[in-house]
Amino acid sequence: MVSVVELCLVGILTVFVVLLILTVTIKVMIELTSKLEERKYEKKLFSEFKNEIFAGILGALTVHTGSLSSPPKQYSTVFQPKISLWKFADRLRDEKVGWMEKAKIEKLSKNEKFNV
Amino acid sequence: MVDVGAFMFGFFETGFESLTLGNLIMIGIGLVLIYLAISKEMEPLLLLPIGFGAILANLPLTGLTENGGLLEIIFRYGIEWEVIPPLIFLGLGALTDFEPLLADPKTFLLGFAAQIGIFISLLLAILAGFSLPEACSIGIIGGADGPTTIYVTQKLAPHLLGGTAVAAYSYMAMVPLIQPPVIRVLTSLEERKIVMKPLRKISKQQKILFPIIVGIVSILFVPKAAPLIGMFMLGNLFRESGVVERLSKTAQNELMNILTIFLGIAVGSSMTAENFLKPSTLLIFAIGIIAFTACTATGIFFAKLMNLFLKEKINPLIGAAGVSAVPMSARVVQREAQKANPQNFLLMHAMGPNVAGVIGSAIVAGVFLGAIL
C-alpha cells in the first residue's frame, strides 16, 4: 500500500494537473469555437446584406412592373439579365417556403409527447 | 417495558425484550435527524429518510438489515453494487449549469484548491489513529459532496459509512454557519469588496463540447473516477444537447427523487448501534468539520495567490465556493460579498469554482480508489 505522504503529494499533484489541463483545454475550446462562431456570424451578416441588396433590386423592379411572380413581358426580350434575376427570385421564394414548412413540421414533432 | 412480554398472546415474539440501550440511543439520533430535517430544514431530502432508516434499522427482530431483509437489499444493490452514487451524479449533471465555469475557466483551479483541505484532514485522521483507507473516507467529507463520500467510504471503509455520510450531509446543511466565520477571518474588507466584471456569454455548442471534453480528459487521467465523472458528464450532456429533454427531465426529477429515497434509507440502515455508537464516530464528526473548514480556507488562500499573477483581480471569496456544496457555498459567498459591498454580485462568479469543486472532489475520489484498491 502507498504511504500517506506519497498519497497526499501524488493526489494533490494529480488533481492540480488534471484541472490545469482542463482549464487550458476549455479555454482553447472556447477561443476556437468563438472564432468559428464569429466567422459564421460574419457570413450570415454578409448573406443578409446580399439579400437586402437583392430585395432592394426586386423592390425597385416590382414598383416598376407591378408583378412579383413573372417578368414583365414588355421587358422579357430587352432585359435578358433581369429575366434570370426573376427566375432566381422565384426559386429563392420557393425554397424559403419549403424551409419554413419543414421547420414547422419539426417543431410540431418535437411537441409530440411520445415522439421516440 | 420488558414486562410487556416477549411474546404477544404466545403467538409471536415482540421486539421489547431485545431492545438494547444502543438501539434506544440510535432511535434518539434518528429522531434528532428527523427533527433537524423538518424543523430546521437541514438537507431534509436526505436527513429525513436517513433518520427514519436509522430508526427502522434499530428496531429489533424486524430482520430488515439481515441478509435478505428490505433494508439490506436496498443497501446491497444500491450502495455495495455502486449503483446509487453514480446515478445521483447523473441527476446532478442534468441539474448543473456549467456556464459560469465555461465563461471563466481559470476558476477550475479554485475547484482544485478547495480539495487540498481533503488531504489536510486525511493527515489529521491518520494522526488520530485511523488506517489509510479510513482516513481517505473521512478526509473526503471536506469535499462537501455526499455521493462521493458514500462512494469512497463504501469502497475503502464500509464500516464507517453511517458516520461519514451523516457527517457529510449534516455539514453540507451547515455550510451557511461554517463558512462565513472562516471567510471573515481570512479576508479583509477591501478584498471582499472587489467587484468582478460580468461573465461572457457561452454558446450552446460550447456547452455541448464541455461535458465531452471533461469526461474524456479526466477519465483518461484518473480512470477510477469514471463512474462519478462519467455519469456527471452524461447527465450534463442530456441537459445541454437539447434533443433529449425527456431524459434530462427524468434525470433531474423522477430518477433523482427515487435515488434520493433509496440513498437515504440505505445510509440510515447502516446506522445500527454496533456500527455507529463508537468513539470513532465522534472523531469522524470532529475531523469532518475541520475538513470543511480547511477546504474553505485553502480555496480562499489559492484565490489570493492567483491574484498575485492576475491583471484583473478576482474576489478571494469565490475561492471559498470551491467546496462542492452546490449552490449553497456560492450563495454564502454572494451574501458575504453583498455585506461588504451591496453593489457586488458574485453569485455567478462563485458558481464556477462551486461546480469545479464537484469535478475536483470526484477526481480526488478516483485518486484515492486508484492508489489504495
Coordinates of C-alpha atoms in Angstrom, one line a residue, chain B residues 51-372:
Chain B
G51 CA -33.3 9.4 10.2
F52 CA -36.2 7.1 9.6
G53 CA -33.9 4.5 8.1
A54 CA -31.8 4.6 11.3
I55 CA -34.9 4.1 13.4
L56 CA -36.0 1.1 11.4
A57 CA -32.5 -0.4 11.4
N58 CA -32.5 -0.2 15.2
L59 CA -35.9 -1.7 15.9
P60 CA -35.1 -5.3 17.0
L61 CA -36.3 -8.5 15.3
T62 CA -37.5 -6.8 12.1
G63 CA -35.0 -8.7 10.0
L64 CA -34.7 -5.5 7.9
T65 CA -31.0 -5.3 8.0
E66 CA -30.3 -9.0 7.9
N67 CA -29.5 -11.0 4.8
G68 CA -32.5 -10.7 2.5
G69 CA -34.2 -8.0 4.6
L70 CA -35.6 -5.0 2.8
L71 CA -33.0 -2.5 4.0
E72 CA -30.2 -5.0 3.4
I73 CA -31.4 -5.5 -0.2
I74 CA -31.6 -1.7 -0.8
F75 CA -28.1 -1.3 0.7
R76 CA -26.6 -4.2 -1.1
Y77 CA -27.9 -3.4 -4.6
G78 CA -27.8 0.4 -4.2
I79 CA -24.6 1.1 -2.3
E80 CA -22.5 -2.1 -2.4
W81 CA -23.1 -2.5 -6.1
E82 CA -22.1 1.1 -6.6
V83 CA -25.4 2.0 -8.3
I84 CA -26.9 4.9 -6.4
P85 CA -24.0 7.4 -6.0
P86 CA -23.0 7.4 -9.7
L87 CA -26.7 7.7 -10.8
I88 CA -27.1 10.6 -8.4
F89 CA -24.2 12.1 -10.3
L90 CA -26.2 11.6 -13.5
G91 CA -29.0 13.7 -12.0
L92 CA -26.6 16.3 -10.6
G93 CA -25.1 16.6 -14.1
A94 CA -28.5 17.2 -15.6
L95 CA -29.2 19.8 -12.9
T96 CA -25.8 21.6 -13.3
D97 CA -25.3 24.7 -15.5
F98 CA -21.5 24.9 -16.3
E99 CA -21.9 28.3 -17.9
P100 CA -20.1 30.2 -15.1
L101 CA -17.2 27.8 -15.3
L102 CA -17.0 28.0 -19.1
A103 CA -17.2 31.7 -19.0
D104 CA -14.1 31.9 -16.7
P105 CA -12.2 28.6 -17.0
K106 CA -9.5 29.7 -14.5
T107 CA -12.0 29.1 -11.7
F108 CA -11.3 25.4 -12.4
L109 CA -8.1 26.0 -10.3
L110 CA -10.2 27.2 -7.4
G111 CA -12.0 23.9 -7.5
F112 CA -8.6 22.2 -7.2
A113 CA -7.5 24.4 -4.3
A114 CA -10.5 23.6 -2.1
Q115 CA -9.6 19.9 -2.4
I116 CA -6.3 20.5 -0.6
G117 CA -8.3 20.6 2.6
I118 CA -9.3 16.9 2.0
F119 CA -5.6 15.9 2.2
I120 CA -5.1 18.0 5.3
S121 CA -8.0 16.2 7.0
L122 CA -6.6 12.9 5.8
L123 CA -3.4 13.6 7.6
L124 CA -5.3 14.6 10.7
A125 CA -7.3 11.3 10.5
I126 CA -4.1 9.4 10.3
L127 CA -2.7 11.2 13.4
A128 CA -6.0 10.3 15.2
G129 CA -5.2 6.7 14.6
F130 CA -7.3 5.8 11.6
S131 CA -6.0 3.5 8.9
L132 CA -5.2 5.0 5.5
P133 CA -8.4 3.8 3.8
E134 CA -10.4 5.0 6.8
A135 CA -8.6 8.4 6.7
C136 CA -9.4 8.8 3.0
S137 CA -13.1 8.2 3.7
I138 CA -13.0 10.8 6.4
G139 CA -10.9 13.3 4.5
I140 CA -13.3 13.2 1.5
I141 CA -16.0 14.7 3.8
G142 CA -14.3 18.0 3.2
G143 CA -15.2 17.9 -0.4
A144 CA -18.8 18.6 0.7
D145 CA -20.1 16.0 -1.7
G146 CA -22.4 13.4 -0.2
P147 CA -22.5 10.8 -3.0
T148 CA -18.7 11.0 -3.4
T149 CA -18.2 10.5 0.3
I150 CA -20.6 7.5 0.3
Y151 CA -18.9 6.1 -2.8
V152 CA -15.4 6.3 -1.4
T153 CA -16.4 5.1 2.1
Q154 CA -18.2 2.1 0.8
K155 CA -15.2 1.1 -1.2
L156 CA -12.5 1.8 1.4
A157 CA -14.1 1.6 4.8
P158 CA -17.7 0.4 4.7
H159 CA -17.9 0.1 8.5
L160 CA -17.7 3.9 8.7
L161 CA -20.4 4.6 6.1
G162 CA -23.1 5.8 8.6
G163 CA -20.7 8.2 10.3
T164 CA -19.2 9.7 7.2
A165 CA -22.4 10.0 5.3
V166 CA -24.3 11.7 8.2
A167 CA -21.3 14.0 8.9
A168 CA -21.1 15.0 5.2
Y169 CA -24.8 15.8 4.8
S170 CA -25.0 17.5 8.2
Y171 CA -22.1 19.7 7.5
M172 CA -23.3 20.4 4.0
A173 CA -26.5 21.7 5.6
M174 CA -24.4 23.8 7.9
V175 CA -22.4 25.5 5.2
P176 CA -24.1 28.8 5.9
L177 CA -22.9 28.5 9.5
I178 CA -19.4 27.1 9.0
Q179 CA -18.2 29.2 6.1
P180 CA -18.9 32.8 7.0
P181 CA -16.6 33.0 10.0
V182 CA -13.8 31.4 8.1
I183 CA -14.3 33.8 5.2
R184 CA -14.3 36.8 7.5
V185 CA -11.2 35.7 9.3
L186 CA -9.2 35.0 6.2
T187 CA -10.2 38.0 4.1
S188 CA -10.0 41.8 4.6
L189 CA -13.0 44.1 4.0
E190 CA -11.1 45.6 1.0
E191 CA -10.7 42.1 -0.5
R192 CA -14.4 41.3 0.0
K193 CA -15.3 44.5 -1.8
I194 CA -13.5 43.6 -5.0
V195 CA -16.0 43.7 -7.9
M196 CA -15.7 41.3 -10.8
K197 CA -16.9 42.2 -14.3
P198 CA -19.9 40.3 -15.7
L199 CA -19.2 36.9 -17.3
R200 CA -19.2 36.4 -21.0
K201 CA -22.0 34.6 -22.9
I202 CA -21.5 31.0 -23.7
S203 CA -22.9 29.3 -26.8
K204 CA -24.8 26.1 -27.0
Q205 CA -22.0 24.5 -29.0
Q206 CA -19.5 25.3 -26.2
K207 CA -21.9 23.9 -23.6
I208 CA -22.2 20.7 -25.5
L209 CA -18.5 20.3 -26.0
F210 CA -17.8 20.8 -22.3
P211 CA -19.0 17.5 -20.8
I212 CA -17.5 15.5 -23.7
I213 CA -14.0 17.1 -23.2
V214 CA -14.1 17.0 -19.4
G215 CA -15.3 13.4 -19.4
I216 CA -12.6 12.1 -21.8
V217 CA -9.7 14.1 -20.3
S218 CA -10.4 13.5 -16.6
I219 CA -11.3 9.8 -17.0
L220 CA -8.1 9.2 -19.1
F221 CA -6.1 10.7 -16.2
V222 CA -8.0 9.1 -13.3
P223 CA -9.9 6.1 -14.6
K224 CA -11.2 5.2 -11.2
A225 CA -13.2 8.4 -11.2
A226 CA -15.1 7.2 -14.3
P227 CA -18.4 6.1 -12.5
L228 CA -18.8 9.5 -11.0
I229 CA -17.3 11.8 -13.7
G230 CA -18.8 9.7 -16.5
M231 CA -22.3 9.9 -15.1
F232 CA -22.0 13.5 -14.2
M233 CA -20.9 14.5 -17.7
L234 CA -23.6 12.3 -19.3
G235 CA -26.3 14.0 -17.3
N236 CA -24.9 17.4 -18.3
L237 CA -24.9 16.3 -22.0
F238 CA -28.5 15.3 -21.6
R239 CA -29.2 18.8 -20.4
E240 CA -27.2 20.8 -22.9
S241 CA -27.8 18.7 -26.1
G242 CA -31.4 19.9 -26.1
V243 CA -32.5 16.8 -28.0
V244 CA -33.3 14.5 -25.1
E245 CA -35.4 16.8 -22.9
R246 CA -37.4 13.9 -21.5
L247 CA -34.2 12.1 -20.4
S248 CA -32.8 15.3 -18.9
K249 CA -36.0 16.0 -17.0
T250 CA -36.2 12.4 -15.8
A251 CA -32.6 12.5 -14.6
Q252 CA -33.3 15.8 -12.8
N253 CA -36.6 14.9 -11.2
E254 CA -38.0 11.4 -11.1
L255 CA -34.8 9.4 -11.2
M256 CA -33.1 11.8 -8.7
N257 CA -36.0 11.6 -6.3
I258 CA -36.2 7.8 -6.4
L259 CA -32.4 7.5 -5.9
T260 CA -32.5 10.0 -3.0
I261 CA -35.1 7.9 -1.2
F262 CA -33.1 4.8 -1.7
L263 CA -29.8 6.5 -0.7
G264 CA -31.3 8.0 2.5
I265 CA -32.8 4.7 3.5
A266 CA -29.6 2.7 2.7
V267 CA -27.4 5.1 4.7
G268 CA -29.9 5.1 7.6
S269 CA -29.9 1.3 7.5
S270 CA -26.1 1.3 8.0
M271 CA -26.5 3.2 11.3
T272 CA -27.0 0.3 13.6
A273 CA -25.9 0.7 17.2
E274 CA -22.9 -1.6 16.8
N275 CA -21.7 0.3 13.7
F276 CA -22.4 3.9 14.9
L277 CA -22.0 4.1 18.6
K278 CA -18.2 4.1 18.7
P279 CA -15.7 6.8 19.7
S280 CA -14.6 6.8 16.1
T281 CA -17.9 8.3 15.0
L282 CA -17.3 11.3 17.2
L283 CA -13.8 11.6 15.8
I284 CA -15.3 11.4 12.2
F285 CA -17.6 14.4 13.1
A286 CA -14.7 16.4 14.6
I287 CA -12.3 15.8 11.7
G288 CA -15.2 16.3 9.2
I289 CA -15.8 19.9 10.4
I290 CA -12.0 20.5 10.2
A291 CA -12.1 19.1 6.7
F292 CA -14.8 21.6 5.7
T293 CA -13.0 24.5 7.3
A294 CA -9.7 23.5 5.7
C295 CA -11.3 23.2 2.3
T296 CA -12.9 26.7 2.6
A297 CA -9.6 28.1 3.8
T298 CA -7.4 26.6 1.1
G299 CA -9.8 27.8 -1.6
I300 CA -9.5 31.4 -0.3
F301 CA -5.8 31.3 0.0
F302 CA -5.4 30.0 -3.5
A303 CA -7.7 32.8 -4.8
K304 CA -5.3 35.3 -3.1
L305 CA -2.3 33.5 -4.6
M306 CA -3.9 33.8 -8.1
N307 CA -4.4 37.5 -7.5
L308 CA -0.6 37.9 -7.4
F309 CA -0.4 36.9 -11.0
L310 CA -3.7 38.2 -12.5
K311 CA -4.2 41.6 -14.1
E312 CA -7.9 41.6 -13.3
K313 CA -8.1 40.7 -9.6
I314 CA -10.7 38.1 -8.5
N315 CA -12.6 38.4 -5.3
P316 CA -10.9 35.8 -3.0
L317 CA -14.3 35.0 -1.6
I318 CA -15.1 32.9 -4.6
G319 CA -12.3 30.5 -3.5
A320 CA -14.5 29.5 -0.6
A321 CA -17.1 28.2 -3.1
G322 CA -14.6 25.6 -4.3
V323 CA -16.1 23.1 -1.9
S324 CA -18.8 21.3 -3.9
A325 CA -21.8 22.1 -1.8
V326 CA -23.8 23.4 -4.8
P327 CA -25.2 26.0 -4.7
M328 CA -25.1 26.6 -1.0
S329 CA -21.5 27.8 -0.8
A330 CA -21.9 30.1 -3.8
R331 CA -24.9 31.6 -2.0
V332 CA -22.8 32.1 1.1
V333 CA -20.2 33.9 -0.9
Q334 CA -22.8 36.1 -2.5
R335 CA -24.2 37.1 0.9
E336 CA -20.8 37.8 2.3
A337 CA -19.8 39.9 -0.7
Q338 CA -23.0 41.9 -0.5
K339 CA -22.4 42.6 3.2
A340 CA -19.1 44.2 2.2
N341 CA -20.4 45.9 -0.9
P342 CA -24.1 45.9 -1.6
Q343 CA -23.4 46.6 -5.3
N344 CA -21.3 43.4 -5.6
F345 CA -22.9 40.4 -7.3
L346 CA -20.7 37.4 -7.0
L347 CA -23.1 34.6 -7.3
M348 CA -22.4 33.6 -10.9
H349 CA -18.6 34.1 -10.4
A350 CA -18.8 31.8 -7.3
M351 CA -20.8 29.1 -9.2
G352 CA -17.7 28.5 -11.4
P353 CA -15.4 27.2 -8.6
N354 CA -18.5 25.6 -7.0
V355 CA -19.2 23.3 -9.9
A356 CA -15.4 22.8 -10.5
G357 CA -15.3 21.6 -6.9
V358 CA -17.7 18.7 -7.8
I359 CA -15.4 17.6 -10.5
G360 CA -12.4 18.1 -8.3
S361 CA -13.7 16.0 -5.4
A362 CA -14.7 13.2 -7.9
I363 CA -11.1 13.3 -9.2
V364 CA -9.8 13.1 -5.6
A365 CA -12.1 10.1 -5.0
G366 CA -10.7 8.5 -8.2
V367 CA -7.1 9.1 -6.9
F368 CA -7.9 7.5 -3.5
L369 CA -9.5 4.5 -5.1
G370 CA -6.8 4.1 -7.7
A371 CA -4.0 4.3 -5.1
I372 CA -5.5 2.1 -2.4

